[in-house]
CSV table of C-alpha atoms and ligand atoms in Angstrom, one decimal:
chain,number,residue,atom,x,y,z
A,1,MET,CA,0.0,0.0,0.0
A,2,LEU,CA,0.9,3.6,-0.9
A,3,SER,CA,0.4,4.7,2.7
A,4,ASP,CA,-0.9,3.2,6.0
A,5,VAL,CA,-1.7,4.5,9.5
A,6,SER,CA,0.2,3.5,12.7
A,7,PHE,CA,-2.6,3.0,15.2
A,8,ASP,CA,-2.4,0.8,18.4
A,9,ALA,CA,-3.9,0.9,21.9
A,10,ALA,CA,-2.9,4.5,22.4
A,11,GLU,CA,-5.4,5.7,19.7
A,12,GLU,CA,-8.1,3.1,20.9
A,13,ASP,CA,-7.9,4.3,24.4
A,14,ALA,CA,-8.0,7.9,23.4
A,15,VAL,CA,-11.1,7.4,21.4
A,16,LEU,CA,-12.7,5.4,24.2
A,17,SER,CA,-12.1,8.0,26.7
A,18,VAL,CA,-13.8,10.7,24.7
A,19,ILE,CA,-16.9,8.5,24.2
A,20,ARG,CA,-16.9,7.7,27.9
A,21,SER,CA,-16.6,11.3,28.8
A,22,GLY,CA,-19.9,12.1,26.8
A,23,TRP,CA,-18.4,15.4,25.4
A,24,LEU,CA,-18.0,15.1,21.5
A,25,SER,CA,-17.8,18.6,20.2
A,26,MET,CA,-14.8,20.9,20.4
A,27,GLY,CA,-13.6,21.1,23.9
A,28,PRO,CA,-10.9,20.1,26.5
A,29,ARG,CA,-9.2,17.5,24.0
A,30,THR,CA,-8.9,20.0,21.2
A,31,ALA,CA,-7.6,22.7,23.7
A,32,GLU,CA,-5.1,20.1,24.8
A,33,PHE,CA,-3.9,19.2,21.3
A,34,GLU,CA,-3.6,22.9,20.4
A,35,GLY,CA,-1.4,23.4,23.3
A,36,LYS,CA,0.8,20.4,22.5
A,37,LEU,CA,1.1,21.4,18.9
A,38,ALA,CA,2.1,25.0,19.9
A,39,ALA,CA,4.7,23.6,22.1
A,40,TYR,CA,5.9,20.9,19.6
A,41,THR,CA,6.2,23.5,16.6
A,42,GLY,CA,7.4,26.5,18.8
A,43,ALA,CA,4.4,28.6,17.6
A,44,GLY,CA,2.9,31.2,19.7
A,45,HIS,CA,-0.6,29.8,19.0
A,46,ALA,CA,-2.2,26.8,17.5
A,47,LEU,CA,-5.7,26.6,16.2
A,48,ALA,CA,-7.1,23.1,15.3
A,49,THR,CA,-9.6,22.9,12.3
A,50,SER,CA,-11.8,20.4,10.6
A,51,ASN,CA,-9.0,19.9,8.0
A,52,CYS,CA,-6.1,21.7,6.1
A,53,THR,CA,-8.4,22.9,3.5
A,54,THR,CA,-10.4,24.9,6.1
A,55,ALA,CA,-7.3,25.9,7.6
A,56,LEU,CA,-6.0,27.4,4.3
A,57,HIS,CA,-9.4,29.2,3.8
A,58,LEU,CA,-9.1,30.7,7.2
A,59,ALA,CA,-5.5,31.8,6.7
A,60,MET,CA,-6.6,33.6,3.5
A,61,LEU,CA,-9.3,35.5,5.4
A,62,ALA,CA,-7.0,36.3,8.3
A,63,ALA,CA,-4.3,37.6,5.9
A,64,GLY,CA,-7.0,39.9,4.5
A,65,VAL,CA,-7.0,38.3,1.0
A,66,GLY,CA,-10.1,39.1,-1.1
A,67,PRO,CA,-11.6,40.1,-4.4
A,68,GLY,CA,-9.1,41.9,-6.8
A,69,ASP,CA,-6.2,40.5,-4.8
A,70,GLU,CA,-3.6,38.1,-6.4
A,71,VAL,CA,-1.9,35.3,-4.3
A,72,ILE,CA,1.2,33.4,-5.8
A,73,VAL,CA,1.0,29.7,-5.4
A,74,PRO,CA,2.8,26.6,-6.6
A,75,SER,CA,1.1,24.6,-9.3
A,76,LEU,CA,2.8,21.4,-8.1
A,77,SER,CA,0.6,20.9,-5.1
A,78,PHE,CA,-2.7,19.5,-4.0
A,79,VAL,CA,-5.6,21.5,-5.4
A,80,ALA,CA,-6.7,22.9,-2.1
A,81,THR,CA,-3.6,25.0,-2.1
A,82,ALA,CA,-5.1,27.2,-4.9
A,83,ASN,CA,-8.9,26.5,-4.2
A,84,ALA,CA,-8.5,28.4,-1.0
A,85,VAL,CA,-7.4,31.6,-3.0
A,86,LEU,CA,-10.6,31.2,-5.0
A,87,TYR,CA,-12.7,30.8,-1.9
A,88,VAL,CA,-12.1,34.3,-1.0
A,89,GLY,CA,-12.7,35.7,-4.5
A,90,ALA,CA,-8.9,36.3,-5.2
A,91,THR,CA,-6.8,35.2,-8.2
A,92,PRO,CA,-4.1,32.5,-7.8
A,93,VAL,CA,-1.0,33.3,-9.7
A,94,PHE,CA,0.9,30.0,-10.4
A,95,ALA,CA,4.6,30.0,-10.0
A,96,GLU,CA,7.3,27.6,-11.3
A,97,ILE,CA,9.3,25.1,-9.4
A,98,GLU,CA,13.1,25.5,-8.8
A,99,SER,CA,14.0,22.5,-10.8
A,100,LEU,CA,13.3,18.8,-11.4
A,101,ASP,CA,15.6,18.0,-8.5
A,102,ARG,CA,14.0,20.5,-6.3
A,103,PRO,CA,10.3,20.6,-7.0
A,104,LEU,CA,9.7,23.6,-4.7
A,105,ILE,CA,8.3,27.1,-5.6
A,106,SER,CA,11.2,29.0,-6.8
A,107,PRO,CA,12.1,32.4,-5.2
A,108,ARG,CA,13.2,33.9,-8.6
A,109,GLU,CA,9.9,32.7,-10.4
A,110,VAL,CA,7.8,34.2,-7.4
A,111,GLU,CA,9.5,37.4,-7.8
A,112,ALA,CA,8.9,37.7,-11.3
A,113,ARG,CA,5.1,37.5,-10.6
A,114,ILE,CA,4.8,40.2,-7.9
A,115,THR,CA,2.6,43.0,-8.8
A,116,PRO,CA,0.9,45.7,-6.9
A,117,ARG,CA,-1.9,43.5,-6.4
A,118,THR,CA,0.0,40.5,-4.9
A,119,LYS,CA,-1.5,40.2,-1.3
A,120,ALA,CA,0.3,37.1,-0.3
A,121,ILE,CA,2.6,34.1,-1.3
A,122,VAL,CA,1.7,30.5,-0.5
A,123,VAL,CA,4.7,28.1,-0.3
A,124,MET,CA,4.2,24.2,-0.1
A,125,HIS,CA,7.0,22.2,1.4
A,126,TYR,CA,6.7,19.4,-1.0
A,127,GLY,CA,7.5,15.9,0.5
A,128,GLY,CA,8.5,17.6,3.7
A,129,PHE,CA,11.4,19.4,2.2
A,130,ALA,CA,11.6,23.1,3.1
A,131,CYS,CA,11.2,25.9,0.5
A,132,GLN,CA,13.9,28.5,0.3
A,133,MET,CA,12.4,30.5,3.0
A,134,ASP,CA,14.9,33.3,3.6
A,135,ALA,CA,14.7,34.3,0.0
A,136,ILE,CA,10.9,34.0,-0.2
A,137,LEU,CA,10.3,35.9,2.9
A,138,GLY,CA,12.8,38.5,1.8
A,139,LEU,CA,10.4,39.3,-1.3
A,140,GLY,CA,8.0,41.5,0.8
A,141,PRO,CA,4.6,40.0,0.6
A,142,PRO,CA,3.3,38.1,3.6
A,143,VAL,CA,4.0,34.3,3.3
A,144,ILE,CA,1.4,31.5,4.3
A,145,GLU,CA,2.9,28.0,4.5
A,146,ASP,CA,0.9,24.9,3.3
A,147,ALA,CA,2.8,22.8,5.5
A,148,ALA,CA,0.5,19.6,5.0
A,149,HIS,CA,3.6,17.6,4.3
A,150,ALA,CA,6.0,19.1,6.7
A,151,ILE,CA,4.9,18.6,10.2
A,152,GLY,CA,8.3,17.7,12.0
A,153,SER,CA,10.5,19.4,9.3
A,154,ASN,CA,12.7,22.4,10.1
A,155,TYR,CA,14.2,25.2,8.2
A,156,ARG,CA,17.6,26.5,9.9
A,157,GLY,CA,16.2,25.4,13.2
A,158,ARG,CA,12.7,26.5,12.9
A,159,ALA,CA,9.6,24.3,12.4
A,160,CYS,CA,8.1,24.4,9.0
A,161,GLY,CA,4.7,26.2,9.4
A,162,THR,CA,6.0,28.7,11.6
A,163,LEU,CA,8.3,30.7,9.3
A,164,GLY,CA,5.6,32.7,7.5
A,165,ILE,CA,2.6,34.7,9.0
A,166,LEU,CA,0.4,31.7,9.2
A,167,GLY,CA,1.3,28.0,8.7
A,168,CYS,CA,-1.4,25.1,7.9
A,169,TYR,CA,-1.0,21.4,8.7
A,170,SER,CA,-3.1,18.4,7.5
A,171,PHE,CA,-4.0,15.5,9.5
A,172,PHE,CA,-5.7,13.6,6.7
A,173,ALA,CA,-5.5,9.6,6.9
A,174,ASN,CA,-2.1,9.5,4.7
A,175,LYS,CA,-0.3,12.3,6.3
A,176,ASN,CA,2.6,12.0,8.7
A,177,LEU,CA,0.3,12.9,11.8
A,178,ALA,CA,-2.8,11.0,10.7
A,179,ALA,CA,-6.2,11.5,12.5
A,180,GLY,CA,-8.5,10.7,9.6
A,181,GLU,CA,-9.5,14.2,8.8
A,182,GLY,CA,-8.3,17.3,10.7
A,183,GLY,CA,-6.0,20.3,10.3
A,184,ALA,CA,-4.4,23.3,12.2
A,185,ILE,CA,-3.0,26.6,11.8
A,186,VAL,CA,0.0,28.1,13.6
A,187,THR,CA,0.9,31.6,14.0
A,188,ASN,CA,2.9,34.0,16.3
A,189,ASP,CA,0.6,36.9,15.6
A,190,ASP,CA,-2.1,37.5,18.5
A,191,ARG,CA,-4.4,39.6,16.1
A,192,LEU,CA,-4.4,37.0,13.4
A,193,PHE,CA,-5.0,34.3,15.9
A,194,ASP,CA,-8.0,36.2,17.4
A,195,ASP,CA,-9.4,36.5,13.8
A,196,LEU,CA,-8.9,32.7,13.2
A,197,ARG,CA,-10.4,31.6,16.3
A,198,LEU,CA,-13.6,33.8,15.7
A,199,ARG,CA,-14.1,32.7,12.1
A,200,ARG,CA,-13.4,29.0,12.9
A,201,SER,CA,-16.8,29.0,14.9
A,202,HIS,CA,-19.4,31.2,13.3
A,203,GLY,CA,-17.8,34.5,14.3
A,204,MET,CA,-19.2,33.8,17.8
A,205,THR,CA,-17.7,35.3,20.8
A,206,THR,CA,-18.1,32.2,23.0
A,207,LEU,CA,-17.9,28.4,22.6
A,208,SER,CA,-20.5,25.7,23.7
A,209,TRP,CA,-17.8,24.3,25.9
A,210,ASP,CA,-17.5,27.8,27.6
A,211,ARG,CA,-21.2,28.1,28.1
A,212,PHE,CA,-21.2,24.4,29.5
A,213,LYS,CA,-18.6,25.2,31.9
A,214,GLY,CA,-20.4,28.3,33.1
A,215,HIS,CA,-18.0,30.6,31.8
A,216,ALA,CA,-20.5,32.3,29.6
A,217,PHE,CA,-24.2,32.4,29.1
A,218,THR,CA,-24.7,34.2,25.7
A,219,TYR,CA,-22.6,35.3,22.7
A,220,ASP,CA,-22.4,37.7,20.1
A,221,VAL,CA,-21.6,37.3,16.4
A,222,VAL,CA,-19.0,39.9,15.4
A,223,ASP,CA,-18.1,38.9,11.9
A,224,LEU,CA,-18.8,36.2,9.2
A,225,GLY,CA,-17.7,32.8,10.3
A,226,PHE,CA,-17.9,29.2,9.7
A,227,ASN,CA,-18.0,25.8,11.3
A,228,PHE,CA,-14.5,24.6,10.8
A,229,ARG,CA,-14.0,23.1,14.2
A,230,MET,CA,-12.2,19.9,15.2
A,231,PRO,CA,-14.2,17.2,16.9
A,232,GLU,CA,-13.0,15.8,20.3
A,233,LEU,CA,-12.6,12.2,18.8
A,234,THR,CA,-10.3,13.5,16.2
A,235,ALA,CA,-8.3,15.7,18.7
A,236,ALA,CA,-7.9,12.7,20.9
A,237,VAL,CA,-6.4,10.6,18.0
A,238,ALA,CA,-4.1,13.5,16.9
A,239,ILE,CA,-2.8,13.8,20.7
A,240,ALA,CA,-1.7,10.2,20.5
A,241,GLN,CA,-0.3,10.6,17.0
A,242,LEU,CA,1.7,13.7,18.0
A,243,ALA,CA,3.4,11.8,20.7
A,244,LYS,CA,4.5,9.2,18.1
A,245,LEU,CA,5.4,11.8,15.4
A,246,GLU,CA,9.1,12.0,16.0
A,247,ALA,CA,9.4,8.1,16.2
A,248,ASN,CA,7.4,7.8,13.0
A,249,ASN,CA,9.3,10.4,11.1
A,250,ARG,CA,12.5,8.5,11.9
A,251,LYS,CA,11.0,5.3,10.5
A,252,ARG,CA,10.1,7.1,7.3
A,253,GLU,CA,13.5,8.5,7.1
A,254,ILE,CA,14.9,5.0,7.4
A,255,ALA,CA,12.8,3.7,4.7
A,256,ALA,CA,13.6,6.6,2.4
A,257,ARG,CA,17.5,6.0,2.9
A,258,ALA,CA,16.9,2.3,2.0
A,259,TYR,CA,15.2,3.5,-1.2
A,260,LEU,CA,18.0,5.9,-2.1
A,261,GLU,CA,20.4,3.0,-1.9
A,262,MET,CA,18.4,0.5,-3.6
A,263,LEU,CA,16.5,2.2,-6.4
A,264,PRO,CA,17.7,1.7,-9.9
A,265,ARG,CA,20.3,4.3,-11.2
A,266,GLU,CA,18.2,5.2,-14.3
A,267,LEU,CA,15.6,6.9,-12.1
A,268,GLU,CA,16.1,10.5,-11.0
A,269,ILE,CA,15.3,11.0,-7.3
A,270,PRO,CA,14.3,14.5,-6.4
A,271,PHE,CA,16.3,15.9,-3.4
A,272,GLY,CA,18.4,12.8,-3.8
A,273,ARG,CA,21.6,14.5,-2.8
A,274,GLU,CA,20.0,16.4,0.2
A,275,PRO,CA,19.9,15.4,3.8
A,276,GLU,CA,16.5,13.9,5.0
A,277,PRO,CA,14.2,16.8,5.9
A,278,GLY,CA,12.9,15.7,9.3
A,279,ALA,CA,9.4,14.8,8.2
A,280,ARG,CA,9.7,13.0,4.9
A,281,HIS,CA,6.2,12.6,3.5
A,282,LEU,CA,6.7,11.2,-0.1
A,283,MET,CA,9.1,9.0,-1.9
A,284,PRO,CA,9.0,10.6,-5.5
A,285,VAL,CA,11.1,9.2,-8.4
A,286,LEU,CA,11.3,10.6,-12.0
A,287,LEU,CA,11.1,8.0,-14.8
A,288,PRO,CA,13.4,8.5,-17.8
A,289,ALA,CA,11.3,10.7,-20.5
A,290,ALA,CA,11.0,7.6,-22.6
A,291,VAL,CA,9.3,5.3,-20.2
A,292,ASP,CA,5.4,5.0,-20.5
A,293,ARG,CA,4.3,5.9,-16.9
A,294,SER,CA,0.9,4.3,-17.1
A,295,ALA,CA,2.4,1.0,-18.3
A,296,PHE,CA,5.2,1.3,-15.6
A,297,MET,CA,2.5,2.0,-12.9
A,298,ALA,CA,0.3,-1.0,-14.2
A,299,ARG,CA,3.4,-3.4,-13.9
A,300,LEU,CA,4.0,-2.2,-10.4
A,301,ARG,CA,0.4,-3.0,-9.6
A,302,GLU,CA,0.8,-6.5,-11.3
A,303,GLN,CA,3.4,-7.1,-8.6
A,304,ARG,CA,1.1,-5.8,-5.9
A,305,VAL,CA,3.0,-2.3,-5.4
A,306,GLN,CA,0.8,0.6,-5.2
A,307,SER,CA,2.2,3.9,-6.6
A,308,SER,CA,0.9,7.3,-7.3
A,309,ILE,CA,1.3,10.6,-8.9
A,310,HIS,CA,2.1,14.0,-6.7
A,311,TYR,CA,0.8,16.0,-8.6
A,312,ALA,CA,-1.0,16.6,-11.6
A,313,PRO,CA,-0.3,20.5,-12.0
A,314,ILE,CA,-3.3,22.6,-10.7
A,315,HIS,CA,-3.1,25.0,-13.6
A,316,GLN,CA,-3.9,22.1,-16.0
A,317,PHE,CA,-7.1,21.1,-14.3
A,318,SER,CA,-10.3,21.9,-16.4
A,319,HIS,CA,-11.6,24.4,-13.7
A,320,TYR,CA,-8.3,26.3,-13.6
A,321,ARG,CA,-8.1,26.3,-17.4
A,322,LYS,CA,-11.6,28.0,-17.5
A,323,LEU,CA,-10.1,30.8,-15.3
A,324,ALA,CA,-6.8,31.1,-17.2
A,325,ALA,CA,-6.0,29.0,-20.4
A,326,ASP,CA,-2.6,30.4,-21.1
A,327,VAL,CA,-0.5,29.5,-18.0
A,328,SER,CA,2.7,27.7,-19.1
A,329,LEU,CA,5.2,26.2,-16.4
A,330,PRO,CA,7.4,23.9,-18.4
A,331,VAL,CA,9.5,22.5,-15.6
A,332,THR,CA,6.3,21.9,-13.4
A,333,GLU,CA,4.7,20.1,-16.5
A,334,GLU,CA,7.7,17.9,-17.1
A,335,TYR,CA,8.0,16.9,-13.5
A,336,ALA,CA,4.3,16.1,-13.4
A,337,ARG,CA,4.7,14.0,-16.6
A,338,ARG,CA,7.5,11.9,-15.2
A,339,VAL,CA,7.0,11.6,-11.5
A,340,VAL,CA,5.8,8.5,-9.7
A,341,THR,CA,5.5,8.3,-5.9
A,342,LEU,CA,6.3,5.0,-4.2
A,343,PRO,CA,5.0,3.5,-1.0
A,344,LEU,CA,6.3,5.3,2.0
A,345,HIS,CA,4.9,5.0,5.6
A,346,PRO,CA,6.4,4.2,9.1
A,347,LYS,CA,5.5,0.5,8.8
A,348,ARG,CA,7.7,-0.1,5.7
A,349,SER,CA,10.6,-2.3,6.6
A,350,THR,CA,13.9,-2.3,4.8
A,351,GLU,CA,13.0,-5.5,3.4
A,352,ASP,CA,9.7,-4.2,2.0
A,353,VAL,CA,11.7,-1.4,0.4
A,354,ALA,CA,14.1,-4.0,-1.0
A,355,GLN,CA,11.0,-5.9,-2.6
A,356,ILE,CA,9.5,-2.7,-3.9
A,357,CYS,CA,12.8,-1.8,-5.5
A,358,ALA,CA,13.0,-5.1,-7.2
A,359,ALA,CA,9.5,-4.7,-8.6
A,360,VAL,CA,10.5,-1.2,-9.9
A,361,ARG,CA,13.5,-2.9,-11.5
A,362,THR,CA,11.1,-5.5,-13.2
A,363,ALA,CA,8.6,-2.9,-14.2
A,364,LEU,CA,11.5,-0.8,-16.0
A,365,ASP,CA,12.8,-3.7,-18.1
B,1,PLP,C1,-3.4,16.9,2.0
B,1,PLP,C2,-3.2,18.2,1.4
B,1,PLP,C3,-4.1,19.4,1.7
B,1,PLP,C4,-5.4,19.3,2.2
B,1,PLP,O1,-5.5,18.7,3.5
B,1,PLP,P1,-6.9,18.2,4.0
B,1,PLP,O2,-6.6,18.1,5.5
B,1,PLP,O3,-7.2,16.9,3.2
B,1,PLP,O4,-7.9,19.3,3.8
B,1,PLP,C5,-3.6,20.6,1.3
B,1,PLP,N1,-2.3,20.8,0.8
B,1,PLP,C6,-1.5,19.8,0.6
B,1,PLP,C7,-0.1,20.2,0.0
B,1,PLP,C8,-1.8,18.5,0.8
B,1,PLP,O5,-1.1,17.5,0.8
């Protein structure tokens, strides 16, 4: 399998204790998870959300992005990165990656797309590898991090997600910290945090939990908000997974090193000469240009090896072509044509990786 969860009695007990407590909607577990996530990342504040897509949506609103604004985003990402810009009525401007070896948004390509309307830049730390943050932060516009791949990765000693004004994590079932669904935003800015907290729950000034505890009896609605809250069952699983994150990230790293040693030499391996990033999320390889990727993936599947593609470029999806048909990003497009992602998760042993590499060899011949 491409991805798998690593659950045991810790997650089972966590869920059971929520059910026995009788309190299911956002409350003490969510607050505990937020405290632990802030401590783990070193962020001033952490806010748990229903998923990373809603976190990105809230981040756009908190950053004041709206109609008429442009936001520079990578095209080599999951579609939610750009959808968040559309949700608030702004225009995503797609920027090119650095190279086939470093498929991260390029500071030079971002700079070339800055206009007076540029309200923010979104970076995405592909596979867990940090973008060139010093250069990108130096360009001027505020930076929002889509850190869905990068919980546990660092850039010059600081956690990915805490480098820009706002950072968003995903706890979807296949992410390094897996809670099924779920997300979070971190920030060091008190004012942004207050805005996020209000909008996460309908723009209301108090939560049901506060009213239940007798801290409040009524509320006002001071702005347009949403229901983007994290449920307690999710928060309980997320707390258990956060406790294992470092160990699981080390296991991913070991599997990745085994891949780097054993994969056939005719494959190009993005980031292949770089140190492991701390939270490796993906194991991408680039096929030689002449290899038929669908046939290669089918031959892997015949050998019971699941593979995937990260990603089809966002600017080439039908919906995005309707909005702007003339976007051309040759390096992103070539990367997306040749990339295949191989299975990577904490339960992959070195022997599993050896078997997959043998299957890759067979599929290439
Ligand atoms: C998974 C992912 C998201 C969306 O996360 P959800 O929690 O599923 O909403 C956004 N961006 C990237 C880069 C992702 O990998």
